[in-house]
CSV table of N, CA and C and ligand atoms in Angstrom, one decimal:
chain,number,residue,atom,x,y,z
E,69,MET,N,131.8,84.3,91.2
E,69,MET,CA,130.9,83.1,91.1
E,69,MET,C,131.8,81.8,91.0
E,70,ASN,N,131.5,80.9,91.8
E,70,ASN,CA,132.3,79.7,91.7
E,70,ASN,C,131.9,78.8,90.5
E,71,GLY,N,132.8,77.9,90.2
E,71,GLY,CA,132.6,77.1,89.0
E,71,GLY,C,131.3,76.2,89.0
E,72,ASP,N,131.0,75.7,90.2
E,72,ASP,CA,129.8,74.8,90.4
E,72,ASP,C,128.5,75.6,90.1
E,73,LEU,N,128.4,76.8,90.7
E,73,LEU,CA,127.3,77.6,90.4
E,73,LEU,C,127.1,78.0,89.0
E,74,LYS,N,128.3,78.3,88.4
E,74,LYS,CA,128.3,78.7,87.0
E,74,LYS,C,127.8,77.5,86.1
E,75,GLU,N,128.2,76.4,86.4
E,75,GLU,CA,127.8,75.2,85.6
E,75,GLU,C,126.3,74.9,85.8
E,76,ARG,N,125.8,75.1,87.0
E,76,ARG,CA,124.4,74.9,87.3
E,76,ARG,C,123.5,75.9,86.6
E,77,ILE,N,124.0,77.2,86.5
E,77,ILE,CA,123.2,78.2,85.8
E,77,ILE,C,123.3,77.9,84.3
E,78,GLU,N,124.4,77.5,83.8
E,78,GLU,CA,124.5,77.2,82.4
E,78,GLU,C,123.5,76.1,82.0
E,79,ALA,N,123.4,75.1,82.9
E,79,ALA,CA,122.5,74.0,82.7
E,79,ALA,C,121.1,74.4,82.7
E,80,ILE,N,120.7,75.3,83.6
E,80,ILE,CA,119.3,75.7,83.7
E,80,ILE,C,118.9,76.6,82.6
E,81,MET,N,119.9,77.3,82.0
E,81,MET,CA,119.6,78.2,80.9
E,81,MET,C,119.1,77.4,79.7
E,82,THR,N,119.5,76.2,79.6
E,82,THR,CA,119.1,75.4,78.5
E,82,THR,C,117.6,75.0,78.5
E,83,HIS,N,117.0,75.2,79.7
E,83,HIS,CA,115.6,74.9,79.8
E,83,HIS,C,114.6,76.0,79.4
E,84,TYR,N,115.2,77.1,78.9
E,84,TYR,CA,114.4,78.3,78.6
E,84,TYR,C,114.6,78.7,77.2
E,85,PRO,N,113.6,79.3,76.5
E,85,PRO,CA,113.8,79.7,75.1
E,85,PRO,C,114.7,80.9,75.0
E,86,THR,N,114.8,81.7,76.0
E,86,THR,CA,115.7,82.9,75.9
E,86,THR,C,116.5,82.9,77.2
E,87,ARG,N,117.7,83.5,77.2
E,87,ARG,CA,118.5,83.6,78.4
E,87,ARG,C,117.9,84.4,79.5
E,88,ARG,N,117.2,85.4,79.1
E,88,ARG,CA,116.6,86.3,80.1
E,88,ARG,C,115.6,85.6,80.9
E,89,SER,N,114.9,84.6,80.4
E,89,SER,CA,113.9,83.8,81.1
E,89,SER,C,114.5,83.1,82.3
E,90,ALA,N,115.8,82.9,82.3
E,90,ALA,CA,116.5,82.2,83.4
E,90,ALA,C,116.9,83.0,84.6
E,91,ILE,N,116.5,84.3,84.6
E,91,ILE,CA,117.0,85.2,85.6
E,91,ILE,C,116.6,84.7,87.0
E,92,MET,N,115.3,84.4,87.1
E,92,MET,CA,114.7,84.0,88.4
E,92,MET,C,115.4,82.7,88.9
E,93,PRO,N,115.4,81.6,88.1
E,93,PRO,CA,116.0,80.4,88.6
E,93,PRO,C,117.5,80.5,88.8
E,94,ALA,N,118.2,81.4,88.1
E,94,ALA,CA,119.6,81.6,88.3
E,94,ALA,C,119.8,82.3,89.7
E,95,LEU,N,118.9,83.2,90.0
E,95,LEU,CA,119.0,83.9,91.3
E,95,LEU,C,118.7,82.9,92.5
E,96,CYS,N,117.7,82.0,92.2
E,96,CYS,CA,117.4,81.0,93.3
E,96,CYS,C,118.6,80.1,93.5
E,97,LEU,N,119.2,79.7,92.4
E,97,LEU,CA,120.4,78.8,92.5
E,97,LEU,C,121.5,79.5,93.3
E,98,ALA,N,121.7,80.8,93.0
E,98,ALA,CA,122.8,81.6,93.6
E,98,ALA,C,122.5,81.7,95.1
E,99,GLN,N,121.2,81.9,95.4
E,99,GLN,CA,120.9,82.0,96.9
E,99,GLN,C,121.1,80.7,97.6
E,100,GLU,N,120.7,79.6,96.9
E,100,GLU,CA,120.8,78.3,97.5
E,100,GLU,C,122.3,78.0,97.7
E,101,CYS,N,123.2,78.6,96.9
E,101,CYS,CA,124.6,78.3,97.0
E,101,CYS,C,125.3,79.3,98.0
E,102,GLY,N,124.5,80.0,98.8
E,102,GLY,CA,125.1,80.8,99.9
E,102,GLY,C,124.6,82.2,99.9
E,103,GLY,N,124.1,82.8,98.8
E,103,GLY,CA,123.7,84.2,98.9
E,103,GLY,C,124.6,85.1,99.8
E,104,PRO,N,124.3,86.2,100.2
E,104,PRO,CA,123.1,87.0,99.8
E,104,PRO,C,123.3,87.5,98.4
E,105,LEU,N,122.2,88.0,97.8
E,105,LEU,CA,122.2,88.4,96.4
E,105,LEU,C,122.5,89.8,96.3
E,106,ARG,N,123.8,90.2,96.1
E,106,ARG,CA,124.2,91.6,96.0
E,106,ARG,C,125.6,91.6,95.4
E,107,GLY,N,125.9,92.8,94.9
E,107,GLY,CA,127.3,93.0,94.4
E,107,GLY,C,127.6,92.1,93.2
E,108,GLU,N,128.8,91.5,93.2
E,108,GLU,CA,129.4,90.8,92.1
E,108,GLU,C,128.5,89.7,91.6
E,109,ILE,N,127.8,89.0,92.4
E,109,ILE,CA,127.0,87.9,92.0
E,109,ILE,C,125.9,88.3,91.0
E,110,LEU,N,125.3,89.5,91.2
E,110,LEU,CA,124.3,90.0,90.3
E,110,LEU,C,124.9,90.4,89.0
E,111,LYS,N,126.1,91.0,89.0
E,111,LYS,CA,126.8,91.3,87.8
E,111,LYS,C,127.1,90.0,87.0
E,112,ASP,N,127.6,89.0,87.7
E,112,ASP,CA,128.0,87.8,87.1
E,112,ASP,C,126.8,87.1,86.4
E,113,ILE,N,125.7,87.1,87.1
E,113,ILE,CA,124.5,86.5,86.5
E,113,ILE,C,124.0,87.3,85.3
E,114,ALA,N,124.1,88.6,85.4
E,114,ALA,CA,123.7,89.5,84.2
E,114,ALA,C,124.6,89.2,83.0
E,115,ASP,N,125.9,89.1,83.3
E,115,ASP,CA,126.8,88.8,82.2
E,115,ASP,C,126.5,87.4,81.6
E,116,MET,N,126.3,86.4,82.4
E,116,MET,CA,126.0,85.1,81.9
E,116,MET,C,124.8,85.1,81.0
E,117,LEU,N,123.7,85.8,81.5
E,117,LEU,CA,122.5,85.8,80.8
E,117,LEU,C,122.4,86.8,79.7
E,118,GLU,N,123.4,87.6,79.6
E,118,GLU,CA,123.5,88.7,78.6
E,118,GLU,C,122.3,89.6,78.7
E,119,VAL,N,122.1,90.1,79.9
E,119,VAL,CA,121.0,91.1,80.2
E,119,VAL,C,121.6,92.2,81.0
E,120,PRO,N,121.0,93.4,80.9
E,120,PRO,CA,121.5,94.5,81.8
E,120,PRO,C,121.4,94.1,83.2
E,121,GLU,N,122.4,94.5,84.0
E,121,GLU,CA,122.5,94.2,85.4
E,121,GLU,C,121.3,94.7,86.1
E,122,ILE,N,120.7,95.8,85.7
E,122,ILE,CA,119.5,96.4,86.4
E,122,ILE,C,118.3,95.5,86.3
E,123,TRP,N,118.2,94.6,85.3
E,123,TRP,CA,117.1,93.7,85.3
E,123,TRP,C,117.3,92.7,86.4
E,124,VAL,N,118.5,92.2,86.6
E,124,VAL,CA,118.7,91.2,87.7
E,124,VAL,C,118.5,91.9,89.0
E,125,TYR,N,119.0,93.1,89.2
E,125,TYR,CA,118.8,93.8,90.4
E,125,TYR,C,117.3,94.1,90.7
E,126,GLU,N,116.5,94.4,89.7
E,126,GLU,CA,115.1,94.7,89.9
E,126,GLU,C,114.4,93.5,90.4
E,127,ILE,N,114.6,92.3,89.8
E,127,ILE,CA,114.0,91.1,90.2
E,127,ILE,C,114.4,90.7,91.6
E,128,THR,N,115.7,90.9,91.9
E,128,THR,CA,116.2,90.5,93.2
E,128,THR,C,115.6,91.3,94.3
E,129,THR,N,115.3,92.6,94.1
E,129,THR,CA,114.8,93.5,95.1
E,129,THR,C,113.3,93.5,95.2
E,130,PHE,N,112.6,92.9,94.2
E,130,PHE,CA,111.2,92.8,94.1
E,130,PHE,C,110.6,91.7,95.0
E,131,TYR,N,111.2,90.5,94.9
E,131,TYR,CA,110.7,89.3,95.5
E,131,TYR,C,111.2,89.1,96.9
E,132,SER,N,110.3,89.0,97.9
E,132,SER,CA,110.8,88.8,99.3
E,132,SER,C,111.5,87.5,99.5
E,133,MET,N,111.3,86.5,98.6
E,133,MET,CA,112.0,85.2,98.7
E,133,MET,C,113.5,85.3,98.4
E,134,LEU,N,113.9,86.4,97.8
E,134,LEU,CA,115.3,86.6,97.5
E,134,LEU,C,115.9,87.6,98.5
E,135,ASN,N,117.0,87.2,99.0
E,135,ASN,CA,117.6,87.9,100.1
E,135,ASN,C,118.8,88.7,99.7
E,136,THR,N,118.8,90.0,99.9
E,136,THR,CA,119.9,90.9,99.5
E,136,THR,C,120.8,91.1,100.7
E,137,GLU,N,120.4,90.7,101.8
E,137,GLU,CA,121.2,90.8,103.0
E,137,GLU,C,121.4,89.4,103.6
E,138,PRO,N,122.4,89.1,104.4
E,138,PRO,CA,122.5,87.8,105.0
E,138,PRO,C,121.3,87.5,106.0
E,139,VAL,N,120.9,86.3,106.0
E,139,VAL,CA,119.8,86.0,106.9
E,139,VAL,C,120.3,84.8,107.8
E,140,GLY,N,119.5,84.7,108.9
E,140,GLY,CA,119.9,83.6,109.9
E,140,GLY,C,119.5,82.2,109.4
E,141,LYS,N,119.8,81.2,110.1
E,141,LYS,CA,119.5,79.9,109.8
E,141,LYS,C,118.0,79.7,109.5
E,142,PHE,N,117.2,80.4,110.4
E,142,PHE,CA,115.7,80.4,110.2
E,142,PHE,C,115.3,81.8,109.9
E,143,HIS,N,114.8,81.9,108.6
E,143,HIS,CA,114.3,83.2,108.2
E,143,HIS,C,112.8,83.2,108.4
E,144,ILE,N,112.3,84.0,109.4
E,144,ILE,CA,110.9,84.0,109.7
E,144,ILE,C,110.3,85.2,109.0
E,145,GLN,N,109.4,85.0,108.1
E,145,GLN,CA,108.7,86.0,107.3
E,145,GLN,C,107.2,86.0,107.6
E,146,LEU,N,106.8,87.1,108.4
E,146,LEU,CA,105.4,87.2,108.8
E,146,LEU,C,104.7,88.1,107.8
E,147,CYS,N,103.6,87.6,107.3
E,147,CYS,CA,102.7,88.4,106.4
E,147,CYS,C,102.0,89.4,107.2
E,148,THR,N,102.0,90.7,106.7
E,148,THR,CA,101.3,91.7,107.4
E,148,THR,C,100.3,92.4,106.4
E,149,ASN,N,100.0,91.7,105.3
E,149,ASN,CA,99.0,92.3,104.4
E,149,ASN,C,97.6,92.1,104.9
E,150,VAL,N,96.6,92.6,104.2
E,150,VAL,CA,95.3,92.8,104.7
E,150,VAL,C,94.7,91.7,105.5
E,151,SER,N,94.6,90.5,104.9
E,151,SER,CA,93.9,89.4,105.5
E,151,SER,C,94.6,89.0,106.8
E,152,CYS,N,95.9,89.0,106.8
E,152,CYS,CA,96.7,88.7,108.0
E,152,CYS,C,96.6,89.8,109.0
E,153,LEU,N,96.6,91.0,108.5
E,153,LEU,CA,96.5,92.2,109.4
E,153,LEU,C,95.1,92.1,110.2
E,154,LEU,N,94.1,91.8,109.5
E,154,LEU,CA,92.8,91.6,110.1
E,154,LEU,C,92.7,90.4,111.0
E,155,SER,N,93.6,89.5,110.9
E,155,SER,CA,93.6,88.3,111.7
E,155,SER,C,94.7,88.4,112.8
E,156,ARG,N,95.1,89.6,113.1
E,156,ARG,CA,96.0,89.8,114.3
E,156,ARG,C,97.5,89.6,114.0
E,157,SER,N,97.9,89.9,112.8
E,157,SER,CA,99.4,89.8,112.5
E,157,SER,C,100.2,90.8,113.3
E,158,THR,N,99.6,92.0,113.6
E,158,THR,CA,100.3,93.0,114.4
E,158,THR,C,100.7,92.5,115.8
E,159,PRO,N,99.8,92.0,116.6
E,159,PRO,CA,100.3,91.5,117.9
E,159,PRO,C,101.2,90.3,117.7
E,160,LEU,N,101.1,89.5,116.6
E,160,LEU,CA,102.0,88.4,116.4
E,160,LEU,C,103.4,88.9,116.1
E,161,LEU,N,103.5,90.0,115.4
E,161,LEU,CA,104.8,90.6,115.1
E,161,LEU,C,105.4,91.1,116.4
E,162,GLU,N,104.6,91.7,117.3
E,162,GLU,CA,105.2,92.2,118.5
E,162,GLU,C,105.6,91.0,119.4
E,163,HIS,N,104.9,89.9,119.3
E,163,HIS,CA,105.2,88.7,120.1
E,163,HIS,C,106.5,88.1,119.6
E,164,LEU,N,106.7,88.1,118.3
E,164,LEU,CA,108.0,87.6,117.7
E,164,LEU,C,109.1,88.5,118.1
E,165,LYS,N,108.9,89.8,118.0
E,165,LYS,CA,110.0,90.7,118.4
E,165,LYS,C,110.4,90.5,119.9
E,166,SER,N,109.4,90.3,120.7
E,166,SER,CA,109.6,90.1,122.1
E,166,SER,C,110.3,88.8,122.4
E,167,ARG,N,109.9,87.7,121.7
E,167,ARG,CA,110.5,86.4,121.9
E,167,ARG,C,111.9,86.4,121.4
E,168,LEU,N,112.2,87.0,120.3
E,168,LEU,CA,113.5,86.9,119.7
E,168,LEU,C,114.4,88.0,120.1
E,169,GLN,N,113.8,89.0,120.8
E,169,GLN,CA,114.6,90.2,121.2
E,169,GLN,C,115.3,90.9,120.1
E,170,ILE,N,114.6,91.0,119.0
E,170,ILE,CA,115.1,91.7,117.8
E,170,ILE,C,114.0,92.5,117.2
E,171,GLY,N,114.4,93.4,116.3
E,171,GLY,CA,113.4,94.2,115.6
E,171,GLY,C,113.1,93.6,114.2
E,172,GLU,N,112.2,94.2,113.5
E,172,GLU,CA,111.9,93.8,112.2
E,172,GLU,C,113.1,94.0,111.3
E,173,GLY,N,113.4,93.0,110.5
E,173,GLY,CA,114.6,93.1,109.6
E,173,GLY,C,115.9,92.8,110.2
E,174,ASP,N,115.9,92.4,111.5
E,174,ASP,CA,117.1,92.1,112.2
E,174,ASP,C,117.3,90.6,112.3
E,175,THR,N,118.6,90.3,112.7
E,175,THR,CA,119.0,88.9,112.9
E,175,THR,C,119.5,88.8,114.3
E,176,THR,N,119.2,87.7,115.0
E,176,THR,CA,119.7,87.5,116.4
E,176,THR,C,121.2,87.4,116.3
E,177,PRO,N,121.9,87.9,117.4
E,177,PRO,CA,123.3,87.9,117.4
E,177,PRO,C,123.9,86.5,117.2
E,178,ASP,N,123.2,85.4,117.5
E,178,ASP,CA,123.8,84.1,117.3
E,178,ASP,C,123.6,83.6,115.8
E,179,GLY,N,122.9,84.5,115.0
E,179,GLY,CA,122.8,84.1,113.6
E,179,GLY,C,121.7,83.1,113.4
E,180,LEU,N,120.9,82.8,114.4
E,180,LEU,CA,119.9,81.7,114.2
E,180,LEU,C,118.6,82.2,113.6
E,181,TYR,N,118.1,83.4,114.0
E,181,TYR,CA,116.8,83.8,113.4
E,181,TYR,C,116.9,85.2,112.8
E,182,THR,N,116.2,85.4,111.6
E,182,THR,CA,116.0,86.7,111.0
E,182,THR,C,114.5,86.9,111.0
E,183,LEU,N,114.0,88.1,111.4
E,183,LEU,CA,112.6,88.4,111.4
E,183,LEU,C,112.3,89.4,110.3
E,184,SER,N,111.4,89.1,109.4
E,184,SER,CA,111.0,90.0,108.3
E,184,SER,C,109.5,90.0,108.2
E,185,THR,N,109.0,91.2,107.7
E,185,THR,CA,107.6,91.2,107.4
E,185,THR,C,107.5,91.2,105.8
E,186,VAL,N,106.4,90.6,105.3
E,186,VAL,CA,106.3,90.5,103.9
E,186,VAL,C,104.9,90.8,103.5
E,187,GLU,N,104.7,91.0,102.2
E,187,GLU,CA,103.3,91.2,101.6
E,187,GLU,C,102.7,89.8,101.5
E,188,CYS,N,101.5,89.8,100.9
E,188,CYS,CA,100.7,88.6,100.9
E,188,CYS,C,101.4,87.4,100.4
E,189,LEU,N,101.3,86.3,101.3
E,189,LEU,CA,102.0,85.0,100.9
E,189,LEU,C,101.1,84.1,100.1
E,190,GLY,N,99.9,84.6,99.8
E,190,GLY,CA,99.0,83.8,98.9
E,190,GLY,C,98.3,82.8,99.7
E,191,SER,N,98.2,82.9,101.0
E,191,SER,CA,97.4,81.9,101.8
E,191,SER,C,96.5,82.6,102.7
E,192,CYS,N,95.7,83.6,102.2
E,192,CYS,CA,94.9,84.5,103.0
E,192,CYS,C,93.8,83.7,103.7
E,193,ASP,N,93.3,82.5,103.2
E,193,ASP,CA,92.3,81.8,103.9
E,193,ASP,C,92.8,81.1,105.1
E,194,THR,N,94.1,81.1,105.3
E,194,THR,CA,94.6,80.5,106.6
E,194,THR,C,95.4,81.5,107.4
E,195,ALA,N,95.0,82.8,107.2
E,195,ALA,CA,95.7,83.9,107.9
E,195,ALA,C,95.4,83.8,109.4
E,196,PRO,N,96.4,84.2,110.2
E,196,PRO,CA,97.7,84.8,109.8
E,196,PRO,C,98.7,83.8,109.5
E,197,VAL,N,99.6,84.1,108.6
E,197,VAL,CA,100.5,83.2,108.0
E,197,VAL,C,101.9,83.7,108.2
E,198,LEU,N,102.8,82.8,108.4
E,198,LEU,CA,104.3,83.1,108.3
E,198,LEU,C,105.0,82.0,107.6
E,199,MET,N,106.2,82.3,107.2
E,199,MET,CA,107.1,81.3,106.6
E,199,MET,C,108.3,81.2,107.4
E,200,VAL,N,108.8,80.0,107.5
E,200,VAL,CA,110.2,79.8,108.1
E,200,VAL,C,111.0,79.2,106.9
E,201,ASN,N,111.9,79.9,106.4
E,201,ASN,CA,112.6,79.5,105.2
E,201,ASN,C,111.5,79.3,104.1
E,202,GLU,N,111.4,78.0,103.6
E,202,GLU,CA,110.4,77.8,102.6
E,202,GLU,C,109.1,77.1,103.0
E,203,ILE,N,108.9,77.0,104.3
E,203,ILE,CA,107.8,76.2,104.9
E,203,ILE,C,106.7,77.2,105.4
E,204,TYR,N,105.5,77.0,105.0
E,204,TYR,CA,104.4,77.8,105.5
E,204,TYR,C,103.9,77.3,106.9
E,205,HIS,N,103.5,78.3,107.7
E,205,HIS,CA,102.9,78.0,109.0
E,205,HIS,C,101.7,78.9,109.1
E,206,GLU,N,100.5,78.2,109.1
E,206,GLU,CA,99.2,78.9,109.0
E,206,GLU,C,98.4,79.0,110.2
E,207,ASN,N,97.4,79.8,110.2
E,207,ASN,CA,96.5,80.0,111.4
E,207,ASN,C,97.4,80.2,112.7
E,208,MET,N,98.3,81.1,112.6
E,208,MET,CA,99.2,81.3,113.7
E,208,MET,C,98.6,82.1,114.8
E,209,SER,N,99.1,81.8,116.0
E,209,SER,CA,98.7,82.5,117.2
E,209,SER,C,100.0,82.6,118.1
E,210,GLU,N,99.9,83.4,119.1
E,210,GLU,CA,101.1,83.5,120.0
E,210,GLU,C,101.5,82.1,120.5
E,211,GLU,N,100.5,81.3,120.9
E,211,GLU,CA,100.9,79.9,121.4
E,211,GLU,C,101.5,79.1,120.3
E,212,ARG,N,101.0,79.1,119.1
E,212,ARG,CA,101.6,78.4,118.0
E,212,ARG,C,103.0,78.9,117.7
E,213,ILE,N,103.2,80.2,117.8
E,213,ILE,CA,104.6,80.7,117.5
E,213,ILE,C,105.5,80.2,118.6
E,214,ASP,N,105.1,80.2,119.8
E,214,ASP,CA,105.9,79.7,120.9
E,214,ASP,C,106.4,78.3,120.7
E,215,LYS,N,105.4,77.4,120.3
E,215,LYS,CA,105.7,76.0,120.0
E,215,LYS,C,106.7,75.9,118.8
E,216,LEU,N,106.5,76.7,117.8
E,216,LEU,CA,107.3,76.7,116.6
E,216,LEU,C,108.7,77.1,117.0
E,217,LEU,N,108.9,78.2,117.7
E,217,LEU,CA,110.2,78.7,118.1
E,217,LEU,C,110.9,77.7,118.9
E,218,ASP,N,110.2,76.9,119.8
E,218,ASP,CA,110.8,75.9,120.6
E,218,ASP,C,111.4,74.8,119.7
E,219,GLN,N,110.8,74.6,118.5
E,219,GLN,CA,111.3,73.5,117.7
E,219,GLN,C,112.5,74.0,116.8
E,220,LEU,N,112.7,75.3,116.6
E,220,LEU,CA,113.7,75.8,115.7
E,220,LEU,C,115.0,76.1,116.6
E,221,THR,N,115.7,75.0,116.8
E,221,THR,CA,116.9,75.1,117.6
E,221,THR,C,118.1,75.0,116.7
E,222,PRO,N,119.3,75.3,117.2
E,222,PRO,CA,120.5,75.2,116.4
E,222,PRO,C,120.7,73.8,115.8
E,223,GLN,N,120.2,72.8,116.5
E,223,GLN,CA,120.3,71.4,116.1
E,223,GLN,C,119.3,71.0,115.1
E,224,SER,N,118.2,71.7,115.0
E,224,SER,CA,117.1,71.3,114.1
E,224,SER,C,117.4,71.6,112.7
E,225,GLY,N,116.8,70.8,111.8
E,225,GLY,CA,117.0,71.1,110.4
E,225,GLY,C,116.2,72.2,109.9
E,226,GLU,N,116.3,72.6,108.7
E,226,GLU,CA,115.6,73.8,108.1
E,226,GLU,C,114.2,73.4,107.7
L,1670,LIG,S1,97.3,88.6,103.4
L,1670,LIG,FE1,98.6,87.3,104.5
L,1670,LIG,S2,98.6,85.5,103.2
L,1670,LIG,FE2,97.4,86.9,102.1
């Protein structure tokens, strides 16, 4: 863990009554600083927060917002849970695979896009829903996906 990340985690720990409460924000900071969240970084966070490493590992692998593998510049996460499923997320997944020429869980060879499926994103009333990095895109259709992908270029921001 680099010194800057260590300092930031130490600072964030002061905002919580117990060190263990800072696991989630510490993981978010570590991911923001480059991720992916695996190996030494999990052990370092556990040591800093004085918790068993398994606690850090469990949280990391539970939340889809935390990445244990490298992801592309644009991480597309399509919800495939019930409301989205009933609103055509399955054909949308096939459309994304076809447009990106990758499978679920894969990253394009240029490192630009990663395609994942996730459980409920908490926006069932606007299903089908996907996220690109931290931004929600709701009421999706094949046409809206095409427009979105056209905007996600190597030059565009996140
Ligand atoms: S089921 Fe997709 S947002 Fe809830």
